[in-house]
Amino acid sequence: MKRFQTRALISEWVRHQKATGKMIGFVPTMGALHEGHISLVEQAKQENNLVVCSIFVNPIQFNKPEDLKKYPRTLDADLEKLGKAGCDAVFFPTEKEMYPEPETTVYDFGMLDKVMEGRYREGHFNGVAVVVKKLFDTIQPHRAYFGEKDFQQLQIIKAMVRIESMDVEIISCPTVRESDGLAMSSRNIRLTEDQRRDAALIHTALKMGKERFQTHNINDIRQFVINYVNASPHLEVEYFEIVRADTLMPVAPEGDKDEKVVGCIAVYAGKVRLIDNMAFNS
Ligand code: PAF
């Protein structure tokens, strides 16, 4: 596996590979890799000739300095996992390399970044969009792979690609779960034993919400899911919204149940914030 730390060198390597007709799949990450990330690499390997991954803990997408500080950094283990997964090249730049000048780009995503995560994490999605744009500019991949666990992020990245008219195909990949249903996340290692056990209730609640979708009122489903999760002394729901998949706008109480609808949830387990989602009508 090739290793690069500068934008210029990885750009040159990719350019050379593309000139020989290779299709490039790209998996951007912030490291602390788990099976969810590896599944993205595996899918990218199946669909492209070469796979490039990036590992960069992007400071401008953290709205709380303590979250940035606490974010797990496990570079050696990550490089080993990527090597084993058959990744062809890894890009792990420094902060100075990615942001030689302070960043000033501000995207207009309409309501997409105002709801759910956007309401609680101001500036987060702008930071994500800025770094993904820079990474796409650097790597110039044919396809880029993102997990559906970060459903809102996926919509933001698709919107950024549209706004910037970028020629990269965004591939969304299914959430990888632990055997009890908890969505894999780099944050799960910070859960205590009790929090970890009860965190599986989040997925159960979403499944039960989905079961009720065709027969119950949206407000009742919302309240049911929130109460189900909050019944654990170790969990507290920050939000649970039932939204249209394309606009992320809440579905009206007796809304059109034929449109594609997703239930999106954020839950605190102590100080650890977990998110998950489920398609309610597919
Ligand atoms: O999902 C993530 O790990 C990050 O938000 C991403 C897309 C790598 C941008 O920093």
Short mmCIF file of C-alpha atoms and ligand atoms in Angstrom, two decimals:
data_model
loop_
_atom_site.label_atom_id
_atom_site.label_comp_id
_atom_site.label_asym_id
_atom_site.label_seq_id
_atom_site.Cartn_x
_atom_site.Cartn_y
_atom_site.Cartn_z
CA MET A 1 0.00 0.00 0.00
CA LYS A 2 1.37 3.39 -1.06
CA ARG A 3 1.45 6.08 1.63
CA PHE A 4 1.16 9.80 0.92
CA GLN A 5 1.08 12.84 3.17
CA THR A 6 1.04 15.65 0.62
CA ARG A 7 -1.73 16.63 -1.76
CA ALA A 8 0.75 17.14 -4.61
CA LEU A 9 2.25 13.64 -4.39
CA ILE A 10 -1.02 11.70 -4.16
CA SER A 11 -2.53 13.82 -6.96
CA GLU A 12 0.42 12.98 -9.18
CA TRP A 13 0.18 9.24 -8.38
CA VAL A 14 -3.58 9.17 -9.07
CA ARG A 15 -3.13 11.14 -12.31
CA HIS A 16 -0.59 8.57 -13.47
CA GLN A 17 -2.93 5.67 -12.60
CA LYS A 18 -5.87 7.30 -14.38
CA ALA A 19 -3.72 7.91 -17.46
CA THR A 20 -3.26 4.13 -17.68
CA GLY A 21 -7.03 3.64 -17.66
CA LYS A 22 -7.51 2.72 -13.98
CA MET A 23 -10.85 3.47 -12.27
CA ILE A 24 -10.31 5.01 -8.84
CA GLY A 25 -12.60 4.35 -5.85
CA PHE A 26 -12.15 6.63 -2.84
CA VAL A 27 -13.06 6.10 0.81
CA PRO A 28 -12.63 9.23 2.95
CA THR A 29 -12.35 8.57 6.71
CA MET A 30 -11.30 10.21 9.95
CA GLY A 31 -9.51 7.02 11.04
CA ALA A 32 -10.35 4.88 14.10
CA LEU A 33 -11.37 2.35 11.48
CA HIS A 34 -13.87 -0.41 12.15
CA GLU A 35 -15.63 -3.04 10.05
CA GLY A 36 -18.01 -0.40 8.68
CA HIS A 37 -15.08 1.42 7.04
CA ILE A 38 -13.57 -1.84 5.84
CA SER A 39 -16.87 -2.76 4.16
CA LEU A 40 -16.62 0.53 2.19
CA VAL A 41 -13.09 -0.40 1.10
CA GLU A 42 -14.30 -3.86 0.07
CA GLN A 43 -17.16 -2.46 -1.99
CA ALA A 44 -14.82 0.09 -3.60
CA LYS A 45 -12.41 -2.75 -4.47
CA GLN A 46 -15.15 -4.68 -6.21
CA GLU A 47 -16.23 -1.73 -8.33
CA ASN A 48 -12.89 -0.08 -9.24
CA ASN A 49 -9.33 -0.97 -10.25
CA LEU A 50 -7.70 0.92 -7.39
CA VAL A 51 -8.86 2.05 -3.96
CA VAL A 52 -7.57 5.17 -2.22
CA CYS A 53 -8.45 5.94 1.43
CA SER A 54 -7.85 9.11 3.37
CA ILE A 55 -7.39 9.42 7.12
CA PHE A 56 -7.81 12.98 8.35
CA VAL A 57 -9.45 14.16 11.54
CA ASN A 58 -10.97 17.30 10.09
CA PRO A 59 -10.86 20.05 12.73
CA ILE A 60 -13.36 22.35 11.02
CA GLN A 61 -16.23 19.86 11.27
CA PHE A 62 -16.07 19.72 15.08
CA ASN A 63 -18.20 22.34 16.76
CA LYS A 64 -16.91 21.46 20.24
CA PRO A 65 -13.12 21.60 20.83
CA GLU A 66 -13.39 18.81 23.45
CA ASP A 67 -14.92 16.45 20.83
CA LEU A 68 -11.99 17.11 18.50
CA LYS A 69 -9.56 16.42 21.35
CA LYS A 70 -11.33 13.21 22.35
CA TYR A 71 -11.66 11.85 18.81
CA PRO A 72 -9.76 8.51 18.74
CA ARG A 73 -6.52 8.58 16.75
CA THR A 74 -5.20 5.12 15.89
CA LEU A 75 -3.06 5.70 12.79
CA ASP A 76 -0.80 2.61 13.04
CA ALA A 77 -3.72 0.22 13.57
CA ASP A 78 -5.66 1.97 10.77
CA LEU A 79 -2.81 1.60 8.29
CA GLU A 80 -2.53 -2.08 9.15
CA LYS A 81 -6.29 -2.63 8.65
CA LEU A 82 -6.27 -0.80 5.31
CA GLY A 83 -3.25 -2.82 4.13
CA LYS A 84 -5.02 -6.06 5.03
CA ALA A 85 -8.23 -4.92 3.31
CA GLY A 86 -6.32 -4.44 0.06
CA CYS A 87 -6.39 -0.62 -0.07
CA ASP A 88 -3.92 0.53 -2.74
CA ALA A 89 -3.01 3.99 -1.44
CA VAL A 90 -3.61 5.94 1.73
CA PHE A 91 -3.50 9.71 2.15
CA PHE A 92 -2.97 10.99 5.71
CA PRO A 93 -2.17 14.69 5.51
CA THR A 94 -1.34 17.06 8.35
CA GLU A 95 -3.70 19.88 9.27
CA LYS A 96 -1.30 22.42 7.69
CA GLU A 97 -1.29 20.44 4.44
CA MET A 98 -5.10 20.53 4.22
CA TYR A 99 -5.55 24.06 5.55
CA PRO A 100 -2.46 26.16 4.74
CA GLU A 101 -4.76 29.20 5.02
CA PRO A 102 -7.81 29.58 7.28
CA GLU A 103 -10.88 28.23 5.47
CA THR A 104 -13.56 30.71 4.42
CA THR A 105 -15.89 28.76 2.08
CA VAL A 106 -19.53 28.87 3.15
CA TYR A 107 -22.00 26.63 1.33
CA ASP A 108 -25.70 27.30 0.99
CA PHE A 109 -27.44 23.98 1.48
CA GLY A 110 -30.89 25.48 2.06
CA MET A 111 -32.65 23.50 4.79
CA LEU A 112 -30.47 20.37 4.39
CA ASP A 113 -27.95 21.53 7.00
CA LYS A 114 -30.44 23.33 9.28
CA VAL A 115 -32.35 20.29 10.53
CA MET A 116 -31.44 17.34 12.78
CA GLU A 117 -27.62 17.17 13.08
CA GLY A 118 -27.40 20.70 11.69
CA ARG A 119 -29.55 22.07 14.52
CA TYR A 120 -27.29 20.64 17.19
CA ARG A 121 -23.89 20.87 15.46
CA GLU A 122 -23.61 24.32 13.93
CA GLY A 123 -21.06 24.54 11.12
CA HIS A 124 -20.50 20.78 11.14
CA PHE A 125 -21.80 20.12 7.63
CA ASN A 126 -20.04 23.11 6.12
CA GLY A 127 -16.81 21.67 7.55
CA VAL A 128 -17.61 18.25 6.11
CA ALA A 129 -18.42 19.69 2.67
CA VAL A 130 -15.23 21.80 2.61
CA VAL A 131 -12.95 18.90 3.46
CA VAL A 132 -14.67 16.45 1.11
CA LYS A 133 -14.41 19.00 -1.73
CA LYS A 134 -10.67 19.39 -1.04
CA LEU A 135 -10.21 15.63 -0.88
CA PHE A 136 -12.11 15.16 -4.16
CA ASP A 137 -10.01 17.91 -5.78
CA THR A 138 -6.87 16.15 -4.59
CA ILE A 139 -7.77 12.55 -5.42
CA GLN A 140 -10.12 13.15 -8.41
CA PRO A 141 -11.78 9.74 -7.91
CA HIS A 142 -14.37 8.24 -10.24
CA ARG A 143 -16.45 7.05 -7.28
CA ALA A 144 -16.54 7.88 -3.57
CA TYR A 145 -18.04 5.66 -0.87
CA PHE A 146 -19.96 6.79 2.23
CA GLY A 147 -21.89 4.87 4.87
CA GLU A 148 -25.66 5.33 5.21
CA LYS A 149 -25.30 5.63 8.98
CA ASP A 150 -24.46 9.29 8.35
CA PHE A 151 -27.58 9.76 6.26
CA GLN A 152 -27.70 13.54 6.47
CA GLN A 153 -23.98 13.77 5.64
CA LEU A 154 -24.64 11.72 2.53
CA GLN A 155 -27.33 14.19 1.35
CA ILE A 156 -24.97 17.12 2.07
CA ILE A 157 -22.14 15.54 0.07
CA LYS A 158 -24.47 14.86 -2.85
CA ALA A 159 -25.61 18.51 -2.68
CA MET A 160 -21.99 19.76 -2.56
CA VAL A 161 -21.13 17.66 -5.63
CA ARG A 162 -24.14 19.19 -7.44
CA ILE A 163 -23.26 22.75 -6.37
CA GLU A 164 -19.62 22.32 -7.42
CA SER A 165 -20.54 20.35 -10.58
CA MET A 166 -17.99 17.69 -9.64
CA ASP A 167 -17.57 14.61 -11.77
CA VAL A 168 -17.62 11.99 -9.02
CA GLU A 169 -20.23 9.34 -8.37
CA ILE A 170 -21.36 9.18 -4.74
CA ILE A 171 -22.05 5.62 -3.64
CA SER A 172 -24.05 5.08 -0.46
CA CYS A 173 -23.35 1.84 1.39
CA PRO A 174 -25.48 0.04 3.98
CA THR A 175 -24.77 0.58 7.69
CA VAL A 176 -22.72 -2.22 9.21
CA ARG A 177 -24.08 -3.37 12.58
CA GLU A 178 -22.88 -5.32 15.60
CA SER A 179 -24.72 -8.63 16.20
CA ASP A 180 -27.23 -6.88 18.51
CA GLY A 181 -28.00 -4.22 15.90
CA LEU A 182 -25.91 -1.31 17.18
CA ALA A 183 -24.55 0.65 14.22
CA MET A 184 -20.76 0.43 14.09
CA SER A 185 -19.11 3.71 15.00
CA SER A 186 -15.67 4.88 16.12
CA ARG A 187 -17.43 6.24 19.22
CA ASN A 188 -18.71 2.86 20.43
CA ILE A 189 -15.39 2.07 22.14
CA ARG A 190 -16.07 4.96 24.55
CA LEU A 191 -19.28 3.35 25.88
CA THR A 192 -19.36 1.79 29.36
CA GLU A 193 -20.62 -1.80 29.63
CA ASP A 194 -24.15 -0.65 30.60
CA GLN A 195 -24.30 2.00 27.90
CA ARG A 196 -23.04 -0.45 25.30
CA ARG A 197 -25.68 -3.05 26.24
CA ASP A 198 -28.54 -0.53 26.14
CA ALA A 199 -27.29 1.20 22.98
CA ALA A 200 -28.69 -1.77 21.03
CA LEU A 201 -32.17 -0.48 21.97
CA ILE A 202 -31.71 2.33 19.44
CA HIS A 203 -31.86 -0.10 16.53
CA THR A 204 -34.72 -2.04 18.14
CA ALA A 205 -36.70 1.20 18.57
CA LEU A 206 -36.13 2.14 14.91
CA LYS A 207 -37.30 -1.30 13.79
CA MET A 208 -40.44 -0.99 15.92
CA GLY A 209 -41.03 2.51 14.53
CA LYS A 210 -40.76 1.11 11.02
CA GLU A 211 -43.25 -1.68 11.82
CA ARG A 212 -45.79 0.97 12.87
CA PHE A 213 -45.18 3.23 9.86
CA GLN A 214 -48.06 2.14 7.62
CA THR A 215 -50.62 1.94 10.42
CA HIS A 216 -49.85 4.72 12.92
CA ASN A 217 -49.82 8.49 13.02
CA ILE A 218 -46.29 10.01 12.62
CA ASN A 219 -46.47 11.87 15.95
CA ASP A 220 -47.41 8.65 17.76
CA ILE A 221 -44.52 6.79 16.17
CA ARG A 222 -42.14 9.59 17.11
CA GLN A 223 -43.27 9.55 20.72
CA PHE A 224 -43.14 5.75 20.84
CA VAL A 225 -39.51 5.60 19.62
CA ILE A 226 -38.38 8.40 21.93
CA ASN A 227 -40.05 6.80 24.98
CA TYR A 228 -38.69 3.36 24.11
CA VAL A 229 -35.08 4.60 24.04
CA ASN A 230 -35.48 6.97 27.00
CA ALA A 231 -36.78 4.10 29.15
CA SER A 232 -33.12 3.10 29.53
CA PRO A 233 -31.43 5.03 32.35
CA HIS A 234 -28.28 5.06 30.23
CA LEU A 235 -29.72 6.68 27.09
CA GLU A 236 -31.26 10.05 26.27
CA VAL A 237 -32.71 10.92 22.87
CA GLU A 238 -31.56 14.27 21.50
CA TYR A 239 -33.85 14.11 18.49
CA PHE A 240 -35.85 11.60 16.52
CA GLU A 241 -37.34 12.80 13.24
CA ILE A 242 -39.27 11.05 10.50
CA VAL A 243 -38.25 12.84 7.31
CA ARG A 244 -38.45 12.70 3.55
CA ALA A 245 -35.22 11.09 2.32
CA ASP A 246 -34.58 13.70 -0.39
CA THR A 247 -35.33 16.96 1.42
CA LEU A 248 -34.89 15.86 5.08
CA MET A 249 -38.11 17.75 5.83
CA PRO A 250 -40.40 16.20 8.47
CA VAL A 251 -43.26 14.10 7.15
CA ALA A 252 -46.67 15.54 8.09
CA PRO A 253 -48.61 13.56 10.77
CA GLU A 254 -50.87 11.92 8.19
CA GLY A 255 -48.21 12.40 5.49
CA ASP A 256 -47.90 10.67 2.15
CA LYS A 257 -46.52 7.30 3.13
CA ASP A 258 -45.50 6.46 -0.43
CA GLU A 259 -42.62 8.91 -0.56
CA LYS A 260 -39.22 7.61 0.62
CA VAL A 261 -39.14 8.21 4.36
CA VAL A 262 -36.30 7.77 6.87
CA GLY A 263 -36.36 7.76 10.67
CA CYS A 264 -33.24 9.55 11.98
CA ILE A 265 -32.17 9.52 15.61
CA ALA A 266 -29.44 10.99 17.83
CA VAL A 267 -28.97 9.64 21.34
CA TYR A 268 -26.62 10.47 24.20
CA ALA A 269 -25.19 7.55 26.14
CA GLY A 270 -23.50 9.52 28.89
CA LYS A 271 -21.23 11.90 26.99
CA VAL A 272 -21.10 9.70 23.87
CA ARG A 273 -23.38 10.83 21.07
CA LEU A 274 -24.71 8.07 18.80
CA ILE A 275 -26.67 8.48 15.57
CA ASP A 276 -28.58 5.97 13.51
CA ASN A 277 -31.39 5.84 10.94
CA MET A 278 -33.68 3.46 9.12
CA ALA A 279 -35.62 3.60 5.87
CA PHE A 280 -39.24 3.31 7.01
CA ASN A 281 -40.85 2.27 3.74
CA SER A 282 -38.38 0.19 1.79
O1 PAF B 1 -17.77 10.51 7.87
C1 PAF B 1 -16.62 10.88 8.14
O2 PAF B 1 -15.76 10.12 8.64
C2 PAF B 1 -16.22 12.33 7.88
O3 PAF B 1 -17.28 13.19 8.12
C3 PAF B 1 -15.64 12.53 6.48
C4 PAF B 1 -16.65 12.26 5.40
C5 PAF B 1 -14.42 11.65 6.28
C6 PAF B 1 -15.18 14.00 6.33
O4 PAF B 1 -14.24 14.35 7.28
#
